[in-house]
Amino acid sequence: NMPYKVFLTDITYLPYGSGQWAYLSAVKDGATGEIVAHHFSTSLKMNLVYETLDKLNDVIKDMPLMDRYIHSDQGVHYTYPVFQ
C-alpha cells in the first residue's frame, strides 16, 4: 500500500506497418497502478530495459531512501547477468 516501493515491469510487443515490431518496456507502481517509467524501441536489445530503468531512477532520485523492489516475469532481459 506504499507508492514507489514495489514496481512491476514487463515488455509488450506491438506490431505495426508491414510485419514490423516495436517494443514497450514499462514500470508500473504496484500500489497506485500508475506507469512511472517507460521506453519504446524497435529493438529488443538490453538497452530497452536499461533505458526504462534510467527513466525510473530519474523519477525516484529525489525521493526519500527506502527499500524498493522490482518484480518481473523473469524473462531473458530480467535474468540477464548484467541486469542482475
XYZ file of N, CA and C in Angstrom:
252
model
N 0.805 -1.213 0.000
C 0.000 0.000 0.000
C 0.841 1.266 0.000
N 2.158 1.131 -0.185
C 3.038 2.298 -0.185
C 3.536 2.584 -1.611
N 3.165 3.752 -2.164
C 3.636 4.090 -3.508
C 5.158 4.132 -3.591
N 5.669 3.798 -4.761
C 7.090 3.841 -5.087
C 7.935 2.868 -4.270
N 7.328 1.796 -3.793
C 8.062 0.774 -3.062
C 8.176 -0.518 -3.875
N 7.077 -0.960 -4.484
C 7.075 -2.175 -5.287
C 6.709 -1.789 -6.721
N 7.584 -2.197 -7.647
C 7.371 -1.908 -9.055
C 7.196 -3.202 -9.832
N 6.385 -3.153 -10.859
C 6.133 -4.292 -11.739
C 6.604 -3.898 -13.131
N 7.280 -4.794 -13.819
C 7.802 -4.443 -15.141
C 7.635 -5.585 -16.131
N 7.496 -5.216 -17.382
C 7.400 -6.201 -18.454
C 7.608 -5.488 -19.786
N 7.743 -6.280 -20.836
C 7.904 -5.768 -22.196
C 6.721 -6.227 -23.027
N 6.123 -5.289 -23.751
C 4.993 -5.586 -24.630
C 5.452 -5.454 -26.079
N 5.046 -6.411 -26.909
C 5.373 -6.405 -28.339
C 4.212 -5.755 -29.084
N 4.523 -4.770 -29.924
C 3.492 -4.019 -30.636
C 3.724 -4.100 -32.149
N 2.853 -4.808 -32.870
C 3.026 -4.888 -34.324
C 2.600 -3.575 -34.994
N 3.309 -3.231 -36.074
C 2.919 -2.060 -36.858
C 3.439 -2.233 -38.276
N 2.922 -1.433 -39.180
C 3.387 -1.469 -40.560
C 3.211 -2.835 -41.197
N 4.184 -3.192 -42.005
C 4.154 -4.462 -42.738
C 5.046 -5.483 -42.035
N 4.537 -6.035 -40.954
C 5.273 -7.059 -40.226
C 6.392 -6.545 -39.349
N 6.362 -5.280 -39.039
C 7.382 -4.709 -38.166
C 6.908 -4.759 -36.714
N 7.883 -4.657 -35.788
C 7.556 -4.696 -34.361
C 8.213 -3.537 -33.623
N 7.480 -3.009 -32.659
C 8.032 -2.054 -31.698
C 7.867 -2.702 -30.332
N 8.649 -2.240 -29.384
C 8.636 -2.850 -28.052
C 8.493 -1.765 -27.000
N 7.609 -2.008 -26.056
C 7.360 -1.074 -24.960
C 7.770 -1.751 -23.666
N 8.739 -1.171 -22.992
C 9.137 -1.621 -21.668
C 8.542 -0.616 -20.684
N 7.796 -1.115 -19.714
C 7.129 -0.219 -18.772
C 7.342 -0.682 -17.339
N 7.308 0.298 -16.433
C 7.373 0.028 -14.993
C 6.125 0.629 -14.370
N 5.398 -0.210 -13.659
C 4.135 0.178 -13.028
C 4.318 0.181 -11.511
N 3.777 1.180 -10.846
C 3.794 1.213 -9.389
C 2.759 0.214 -8.875
N 3.191 -0.717 -8.050
C 2.303 -1.763 -7.550
C 1.197 -1.257 -6.659
N 1.402 -0.127 -6.008
C 0.388 0.408 -5.096
C -0.661 1.250 -5.813
N -0.219 2.072 -6.767
C -1.139 3.018 -7.400
C -1.614 2.577 -8.782
N -0.887 1.656 -9.414
C -1.225 1.245 -10.773
C -0.717 2.208 -11.834
N -0.022 3.253 -11.425
C 0.498 4.258 -12.346
C 1.729 3.724 -13.087
N 1.803 4.003 -14.384
C 3.023 3.731 -15.137
C 3.982 4.871 -14.806
N 5.089 4.544 -14.132
C 6.010 5.583 -13.666
C 7.219 5.751 -14.575
N 7.461 4.785 -15.465
C 8.556 4.901 -16.428
C 8.256 3.976 -17.601
N 8.678 4.409 -18.786
C 8.521 3.556 -19.960
C 9.522 3.963 -21.030
N 9.761 3.035 -21.955
C 10.649 3.320 -23.074
C 10.204 2.484 -24.271
N 10.134 3.130 -25.443
C 9.810 2.444 -26.697
C 11.089 2.196 -27.479
N 11.112 1.104 -28.241
C 12.252 0.817 -29.100
C 11.803 -0.101 -30.230
N 12.568 -0.096 -31.306
C 12.338 -1.062 -32.378
C 13.311 -2.229 -32.242
N 14.037 -2.260 -31.132
C 14.997 -3.322 -30.872
C 14.718 -3.959 -29.513
N 14.921 -5.260 -29.430
C 14.761 -5.977 -28.160
C 16.084 -6.125 -27.408
N 17.081 -5.355 -27.770
C 18.368 -5.421 -27.083
C 18.208 -4.936 -25.637
N 19.170 -5.281 -24.811
C 19.115 -4.957 -23.378
C 18.952 -3.463 -23.104
N 19.369 -2.637 -24.049
C 19.237 -1.195 -23.857
C 17.789 -0.775 -23.599
N 16.842 -1.539 -24.123
C 15.422 -1.261 -23.887
C 15.123 -1.239 -22.390
N 15.616 -2.232 -21.679
C 15.379 -2.320 -20.234
C 16.216 -1.283 -19.485
N 17.474 -1.111 -19.887
C 18.337 -0.146 -19.203
C 17.791 1.272 -19.316
N 17.300 1.639 -20.492
C 16.718 2.978 -20.668
C 15.491 3.160 -19.776
N 14.680 2.122 -19.672
C 13.490 2.187 -18.825
C 13.887 2.407 -17.364
N 14.886 1.667 -16.906
C 15.326 1.810 -15.514
C 15.994 3.153 -15.261
N 16.697 3.686 -16.258
C 17.251 5.040 -16.111
C 16.133 6.053 -15.912
N 15.055 5.895 -16.655
C 13.912 6.797 -16.506
C 13.256 6.626 -15.131
N 13.184 5.387 -14.641
C 12.657 5.153 -13.293
C 13.545 5.843 -12.259
N 14.853 5.725 -12.413
C 15.758 6.395 -11.481
C 15.561 7.900 -11.490
N 15.287 8.492 -12.642
C 15.014 9.929 -12.716
C 13.775 10.295 -11.900
N 12.787 9.411 -11.886
C 11.535 9.668 -11.146
C 11.768 9.596 -9.638
N 12.558 8.626 -9.185
C 12.682 8.387 -7.739
C 13.929 9.012 -7.108
N 14.786 9.659 -7.896
C 16.073 10.129 -7.389
C 15.963 11.125 -6.239
N 14.941 11.931 -6.188
C 14.796 12.927 -5.125
C 13.873 12.469 -3.997
N 13.413 11.238 -4.064
C 12.521 10.707 -3.028
C 13.354 10.162 -1.869
N 12.750 10.103 -0.691
C 13.477 9.542 0.453
C 13.949 8.115 0.166
N 15.106 7.779 0.707
C 15.645 6.433 0.531
C 14.788 5.417 1.264
N 14.524 4.305 0.611
C 13.807 3.184 1.208
C 14.103 1.957 0.363
N 13.832 0.800 0.913
C 13.957 -0.416 0.117
C 12.909 -0.382 -0.978
N 13.340 -0.706 -2.194
C 12.425 -0.772 -3.326
C 12.607 -2.112 -4.005
N 11.531 -2.619 -4.588
C 11.555 -3.930 -5.215
C 10.990 -3.841 -6.623
N 11.609 -4.593 -7.540
C 11.113 -4.679 -8.909
C 10.753 -6.135 -9.172
N 9.521 -6.357 -9.600
C 9.053 -7.703 -9.939
C 8.874 -7.781 -11.449
N 9.410 -8.854 -12.046
C 9.250 -9.062 -13.477
C 8.801 -10.492 -13.726
N 8.592 -10.802 -15.015
C 8.181 -12.153 -15.391
C 9.371 -13.105 -15.500
N 10.555 -12.642 -15.144
C 11.785 -13.441 -15.191
C 12.165 -13.848 -16.608
N 11.773 -13.014 -17.592
C 12.159 -13.261 -18.976
C 13.650 -13.027 -19.171
N 14.119 -13.248 -20.384
C 15.545 -13.193 -20.677
C 16.170 -11.844 -20.320
N 15.451 -10.750 -20.498
C 16.007 -9.436 -20.176
C 16.243 -9.291 -18.671
N 15.349 -9.842 -17.891
C 15.414 -9.656 -16.444
C 16.271 -10.699 -15.742
N 16.671 -11.735 -16.454
C 17.561 -12.748 -15.876
C 18.972 -12.635 -16.453
N 19.175 -11.693 -17.352
C 20.482 -11.458 -17.948
C 21.469 -11.089 -16.838
N 22.650 -11.711 -16.771
C 23.584 -11.483 -15.657
C 23.913 -10.021 -15.388
N 24.116 -9.225 -16.433
C 24.448 -7.810 -16.221
C 23.277 -7.073 -15.560
N 22.053 -7.421 -15.948
C 20.871 -6.808 -15.344
C 20.794 -7.145 -13.865
N 21.077 -8.394 -13.523
C 21.005 -8.831 -12.131
C 21.940 -8.014 -11.275
